[in-house]
Tab-separated table of C-alpha atoms and ligand atoms in Angstrom:
chain	number	residue	atom	x	y	z
A	342	MET	CA	82.092	112.607	112.930
A	343	PRO	CA	81.650	111.797	109.223
A	344	ILE	CA	83.985	109.194	107.748
A	345	ASN	CA	87.314	110.524	106.501
A	346	PHE	CA	87.984	108.399	103.424
A	347	ASN	CA	91.564	109.597	103.382
A	348	SER	CA	92.515	108.579	106.893
A	349	PRO	CA	95.056	105.715	107.081
A	350	GLU	CA	92.790	104.311	109.846
A	351	ASN	CA	90.201	103.602	107.142
A	352	ARG	CA	92.682	101.738	104.972
A	353	HIS	CA	91.102	98.511	103.683
A	354	SER	CA	87.641	99.673	104.773
A	355	TYR	CA	86.278	98.879	101.298
A	356	LEU	CA	88.525	95.882	100.598
A	357	GLY	CA	88.513	92.200	101.565
A	358	ARG	CA	85.187	91.243	99.963
A	359	GLU	CA	84.245	90.109	96.494
A	360	ALA	CA	81.332	91.063	94.265
A	361	GLN	CA	78.618	88.410	94.593
A	362	GLN	CA	76.851	86.325	91.945
A	363	GLU	CA	73.555	88.238	92.168
A	364	TRP	CA	75.432	91.464	91.420
A	365	PHE	CA	77.151	89.886	88.371
A	366	ASP	CA	73.774	88.538	87.185
A	367	LEU	CA	72.071	91.938	87.299
A	368	MET	CA	74.990	93.799	85.679
A	369	GLN	CA	75.142	91.243	82.821
A	370	LYS	CA	71.433	91.862	82.267
A	371	LEU	CA	71.929	95.638	82.137
A	372	VAL	CA	75.028	95.879	79.979
A	373	ASP	CA	77.486	93.764	77.997
A	374	PRO	CA	80.851	94.765	79.508
A	375	CYS	CA	82.981	92.801	76.995
A	376	ASP	CA	85.555	95.054	75.322
A	377	LYS	CA	84.034	98.133	76.927
A	378	GLU	CA	85.784	101.025	78.657
A	379	ILE	CA	84.346	101.377	82.133
A	380	ALA	CA	84.940	104.003	84.818
A	381	ASP	CA	84.192	102.921	88.412
A	382	ILE	CA	83.780	106.278	90.141
A	383	GLY	CA	84.003	106.322	93.944
A	384	CYS	CA	85.735	102.957	93.509
A	385	GLY	CA	86.960	102.614	97.126
A	386	GLY	CA	89.129	99.494	97.309
A	387	GLY	CA	88.205	98.525	93.751
A	388	ILE	CA	86.063	95.464	94.633
A	389	TYR	CA	83.728	96.235	91.732
A	390	SER	CA	86.476	97.539	89.412
A	391	LEU	CA	87.959	94.060	89.666
A	392	ALA	CA	84.537	92.532	88.996
A	393	TRP	CA	84.143	94.574	85.776
A	394	GLN	CA	87.622	93.499	84.725
A	395	LYS	CA	86.649	89.847	85.328
A	396	MET	CA	83.522	90.356	83.199
A	397	GLY	CA	85.734	91.153	80.212
A	398	ALA	CA	86.011	94.957	80.178
A	399	LYS	CA	88.712	96.248	77.834
A	400	LYS	CA	89.793	98.879	80.358
A	401	VAL	CA	88.597	99.831	83.839
A	402	THR	CA	89.418	103.281	85.190
A	403	CYS	CA	89.220	103.379	88.987
A	404	VAL	CA	88.366	106.919	90.100
A	405	ASP	CA	88.185	108.179	93.672
A	406	PHE	CA	88.924	111.483	95.379
A	407	SER	CA	90.791	109.735	98.182
A	408	PRO	CA	94.458	108.756	97.645
A	409	GLN	CA	94.069	106.231	100.497
A	410	MET	CA	91.161	104.482	98.755
A	411	LEU	CA	93.064	104.533	95.457
A	412	SER	CA	96.058	102.932	97.131
A	413	ASP	CA	93.692	100.124	98.299
A	414	ALA	CA	92.290	99.831	94.760
A	415	ALA	CA	95.836	99.619	93.349
A	416	GLU	CA	96.657	96.852	95.852
A	417	ASN	CA	93.466	94.970	94.924
A	418	THR	CA	94.054	95.166	91.167
A	419	GLN	CA	97.829	94.786	91.240
A	420	GLY	CA	99.397	93.304	88.114
A	421	LEU	CA	96.316	93.667	85.910
A	422	PRO	CA	97.235	95.437	82.675
A	423	ASN	CA	93.854	96.937	81.818
A	424	ILE	CA	93.292	98.863	85.071
A	425	VAL	CA	94.005	102.571	85.364
A	426	ILE	CA	94.001	104.387	88.712
A	427	LYS	CA	92.991	108.049	88.608
A	428	GLN	CA	92.396	110.538	91.392
A	429	GLY	CA	89.368	112.700	90.719
A	430	ASP	CA	86.140	114.075	92.114
A	431	ALA	CA	82.892	112.551	90.875
A	432	LEU	CA	81.658	116.082	90.137
A	433	CYS	CA	84.647	116.901	87.945
A	434	THR	CA	86.755	113.825	87.209
A	435	GLY	CA	89.232	115.273	84.721
A	436	LEU	CA	88.598	112.336	82.348
A	437	PRO	CA	88.027	113.256	78.680
A	438	ASP	CA	84.578	113.857	77.115
A	439	SER	CA	82.895	110.833	75.489
A	440	SER	CA	85.676	108.468	76.616
A	441	GLN	CA	83.661	105.722	78.399
A	442	ASP	CA	81.079	103.093	77.505
A	443	VAL	CA	79.909	102.524	81.082
A	444	ILE	CA	80.051	104.699	84.203
A	445	PHE	CA	79.491	102.753	87.428
A	446	GLU	CA	78.992	104.372	90.832
A	447	ARG	CA	78.270	102.136	93.812
A	448	ALA	CA	77.554	103.536	97.284
A	449	LEU	CA	78.760	106.937	96.123
A	450	ILE	CA	75.823	109.313	95.814
A	451	HIS	CA	74.769	109.183	99.467
A	452	HIS	CA	78.157	110.809	100.108
A	453	ILE	CA	77.359	113.620	97.667
A	454	ASN	CA	75.144	116.476	98.867
A	455	GLN	CA	71.669	116.524	97.404
A	456	GLU	CA	72.324	119.887	95.694
A	457	ASN	CA	75.405	118.489	93.900
A	458	ARG	CA	73.866	115.249	92.658
A	459	ASN	CA	72.759	116.585	89.285
A	460	THR	CA	76.331	117.848	88.736
A	461	CYS	CA	77.522	114.306	89.417
A	462	PHE	CA	74.973	112.907	86.914
A	463	ALA	CA	75.949	115.554	84.314
A	464	GLU	CA	79.620	114.618	84.732
A	465	ALA	CA	78.770	110.966	84.013
A	466	TYR	CA	76.802	112.113	80.951
A	467	ARG	CA	79.807	114.121	79.713
A	468	LEU	CA	82.143	111.124	80.080
A	469	LEU	CA	79.923	108.662	78.212
A	470	ARG	CA	79.985	107.999	74.495
A	471	SER	CA	76.657	108.164	72.714
A	472	GLY	CA	74.770	104.976	73.621
A	473	GLY	CA	76.866	104.580	76.793
A	474	VAL	CA	75.240	103.423	80.021
A	475	TYR	CA	75.292	105.011	83.478
A	476	ILE	CA	74.752	102.570	86.367
A	477	LEU	CA	74.199	103.906	89.864
A	478	GLN	CA	73.833	101.615	92.864
A	479	ASP	CA	72.865	102.951	96.258
A	480	ARG	CA	70.526	102.358	99.172
A	481	THR	CA	67.386	104.437	99.582
A	482	MET	CA	65.493	104.857	102.887
A	483	GLN	CA	63.184	102.024	101.727
A	484	ASP	CA	66.219	99.777	101.210
A	485	ILE	CA	67.388	100.240	104.793
A	486	GLN	CA	63.974	99.805	106.488
A	487	LEU	CA	64.237	96.093	107.364
A	488	PRO	CA	64.545	95.308	111.085
A	489	GLY	CA	67.647	93.619	112.477
A	490	SER	CA	68.091	89.903	111.716
A	491	PRO	CA	71.020	87.538	110.959
A	492	GLU	CA	70.608	88.557	107.296
A	493	HIS	CA	70.088	92.269	107.947
A	494	ILE	CA	72.729	93.238	110.487
A	495	ARG	CA	72.391	96.946	109.645
A	496	GLY	CA	68.816	96.883	110.981
A	497	TYR	CA	70.121	96.354	114.545
A	498	LEU	CA	71.785	99.737	114.350
A	499	PHE	CA	68.451	101.554	114.206
A	500	ASP	CA	66.969	99.333	116.955
A	501	VAL	CA	69.667	100.603	119.312
A	502	TYR	CA	70.245	104.111	117.898
A	503	PRO	CA	66.961	105.261	116.303
A	504	HIS	CA	68.316	108.832	115.894
A	505	LEU	CA	70.608	107.493	113.151
A	506	ARG	CA	67.495	107.143	110.963
A	507	ASN	CA	67.470	110.967	110.733
A	508	PHE	CA	71.107	110.952	109.725
A	509	GLU	CA	70.302	108.407	107.007
A	510	ASN	CA	67.204	110.333	105.942
A	511	GLN	CA	69.356	113.368	105.190
A	512	ARG	CA	71.857	111.552	102.970
A	513	ARG	CA	69.962	108.653	101.356
A	514	PRO	CA	68.892	109.247	97.736
A	515	ASP	CA	65.215	109.146	96.845
A	516	LYS	CA	64.361	106.727	94.033
A	517	VAL	CA	62.148	109.158	92.090
A	518	GLU	CA	64.421	112.173	92.611
A	519	VAL	CA	67.323	110.237	91.092
A	520	ILE	CA	65.173	109.235	88.099
A	521	ASP	CA	64.161	112.896	87.628
A	522	GLY	CA	67.772	114.046	88.018
A	523	LEU	CA	69.055	111.586	85.428
A	524	GLN	CA	66.391	112.655	82.948
A	525	SER	CA	67.059	116.331	83.605
A	526	VAL	CA	70.724	116.031	82.536
A	527	GLY	CA	69.775	114.189	79.326
A	528	PHE	CA	69.724	110.453	80.116
A	529	LYS	CA	67.150	108.370	78.218
A	530	GLN	CA	65.562	104.988	79.030
A	531	VAL	CA	65.994	105.691	82.745
A	532	LYS	CA	64.906	102.778	84.941
A	533	ALA	CA	65.339	101.617	88.534
A	534	PHE	CA	65.750	98.025	89.764
A	535	SER	CA	65.914	96.368	93.173
A	536	LEU	CA	68.847	94.173	94.091
A	537	LEU	CA	69.276	91.937	97.121
A	538	GLU	CA	73.035	91.581	97.349
A	539	LYS	CA	74.936	89.337	99.702
A	540	TYR	CA	77.394	91.544	101.588
A	541	THR	CA	79.539	88.907	103.182
A	542	VAL	CA	79.500	85.646	105.142
A	543	TYR	CA	80.997	85.744	108.625
A	544	LYS	CA	82.774	82.638	109.878
A	545	ASN	CA	81.706	83.437	113.427
A	546	PHE	CA	80.352	86.231	115.590
A	547	SER	CA	83.781	87.523	116.581
A	548	GLN	CA	84.625	88.174	112.927
A	549	LEU	CA	81.486	90.313	112.639
A	550	ALA	CA	82.244	92.040	115.955
A	551	SER	CA	85.768	92.990	114.938
A	552	GLU	CA	84.545	94.400	111.595
A	553	LEU	CA	81.949	96.498	113.422
A	554	LEU	CA	84.505	97.746	115.932
A	555	ALA	CA	86.818	98.728	113.055
A	556	ARG	CA	83.782	100.427	111.350
A	557	LYS	CA	84.795	98.445	108.259
A	558	GLY	CA	82.699	99.183	105.164
A	559	ARG	CA	80.017	101.065	107.167
A	560	SER	CA	80.432	104.808	107.107
A	561	ILE	CA	77.470	105.278	109.484
A	562	LEU	CA	79.474	103.720	112.326
A	563	HIS	CA	81.725	106.790	112.190
A	564	GLU	CA	78.762	108.617	113.784
A	565	LEU	CA	79.186	106.466	116.942
A	566	SER	CA	81.861	106.377	119.639
A	567	ASP	CA	83.811	103.170	120.369
A	568	GLU	CA	81.673	102.717	123.514
A	569	GLU	CA	78.445	103.024	121.517
A	570	ILE	CA	79.713	100.462	119.017
A	571	ALA	CA	80.679	98.101	121.862
A	572	TYR	CA	77.093	98.397	123.202
A	573	LEU	CA	75.688	97.739	119.704
A	574	ILE	CA	77.863	94.609	119.407
A	575	LYS	CA	76.481	93.300	122.718
A	576	HIS	CA	72.923	93.942	121.497
A	577	ILE	CA	73.587	92.103	118.208
A	578	GLU	CA	75.224	89.182	120.005
A	579	LYS	CA	72.178	88.827	122.280
A	580	SER	CA	69.741	89.117	119.355
A	581	LEU	CA	71.546	86.557	117.205
A	582	GLY	CA	71.618	83.989	120.025
A	583	ASN	CA	73.357	80.816	118.912
A	584	ASP	CA	72.867	81.530	115.236
A	585	THR	CA	76.427	81.218	113.948
A	586	ASP	CA	75.539	81.182	110.262
A	587	ILE	CA	75.699	84.909	109.541
A	588	VAL	CA	75.093	85.679	105.882
A	589	GLU	CA	74.629	89.419	105.634
A	590	GLU	CA	72.533	90.794	102.774
A	591	ASP	CA	71.412	94.278	101.767
A	592	PHE	CA	68.696	95.711	99.581
A	593	TRP	CA	69.889	98.172	96.957
A	594	THR	CA	68.394	100.319	94.252
A	595	VAL	CA	70.128	100.274	90.879
A	596	TRP	CA	69.343	103.050	88.394
A	597	ILE	CA	70.371	103.045	84.762
A	598	GLY	CA	70.278	105.691	82.061
A	599	VAL	CA	71.479	105.688	78.471
A	600	LYS	CA	73.208	108.631	76.766
B	430	SAM	C1	81.054	103.753	100.540
B	430	SAM	S1	82.532	103.816	99.613
B	430	SAM	C2	82.120	102.741	98.255
B	430	SAM	C3	83.342	102.104	97.608
B	430	SAM	C4	83.025	101.176	96.427
B	430	SAM	N1	82.298	101.837	95.383
B	430	SAM	C5	82.241	99.969	96.908
B	430	SAM	O1	81.036	99.906	96.656
B	430	SAM	O2	82.859	99.073	97.526
B	430	SAM	C6	82.393	105.418	98.854
B	430	SAM	C7	83.627	105.808	98.049
B	430	SAM	O3	83.340	107.018	97.334
B	430	SAM	C8	84.453	107.897	97.452
B	430	SAM	N2	83.926	109.258	97.295
B	430	SAM	C9	83.057	109.915	98.095
B	430	SAM	N3	82.763	111.126	97.572
B	430	SAM	C10	83.458	111.230	96.416
B	430	SAM	C11	83.559	112.226	95.413
B	430	SAM	N4	82.901	113.381	95.505
B	430	SAM	N5	84.344	111.971	94.345
B	430	SAM	C12	85.030	110.799	94.234
B	430	SAM	N6	84.988	109.831	95.158
B	430	SAM	C13	84.203	110.033	96.223
B	430	SAM	C14	85.058	107.604	98.806
B	430	SAM	O4	86.399	107.988	98.890
B	430	SAM	C15	84.860	106.086	98.890
B	430	SAM	O5	85.947	105.401	98.344
């Protein structure tokens, strides 16, 4: 069953991590966030909204269609004056025209049907001021190809459940199609970059196992039953052996376009 972002069971699913240095480094290269108004659309628990705020943004608007995710984002950014929480759909946010300098969308577009993606891009275009920058971060099929290893935990999933590759194939964005889509709605200087981003460091295997069992931060695990996840955990435990130093990393594609 697909993830229900609004279920209280998925509370804190996109919380409890911090943006990593390699992410900050790439974003600083792409845009100067100082004194900028930034909308983080599909913000989840606001991990990256907080990161933009730390980088000196004048105002960060956290947008998500799920009240549950927005409640997590509010908890994560509590007490910060320049954060605004706003419920809205990425296809039609309700934010004013030309009100933002940067639109950021991480791990959002694989949750948006292929036929609606250009509407999502056009909405970002509408929200940006002239010269504003759209930054999209998501994983393509190429990004998820690596086999399972202590660094690429997600790869074990396809070792055990190869049919999930088809599921991914249907929702993962294609690098060139996104470039074409961005250009078709008016974005200029469209480019794509690769990013290897540390996801998290697990203190021990049981920490990883309990996150997997809770399906934390991995919507694909909502396609498996508890029993199937338990079997996957056993497979990962066997494959990792005595390797206790689990530093999970993921490949991403980052697209930018300028209005
Ligand atoms: C995989 S989570 C990513 C959360 C956050 N961006 C991150 O990287 O940690 C995807 C988020 O997008 C939100 N979302 C999915 N479809 C959406 C839509 N059409 N409009 C707004 N938010 C959406 C979900 O509620 C969820 O919070």
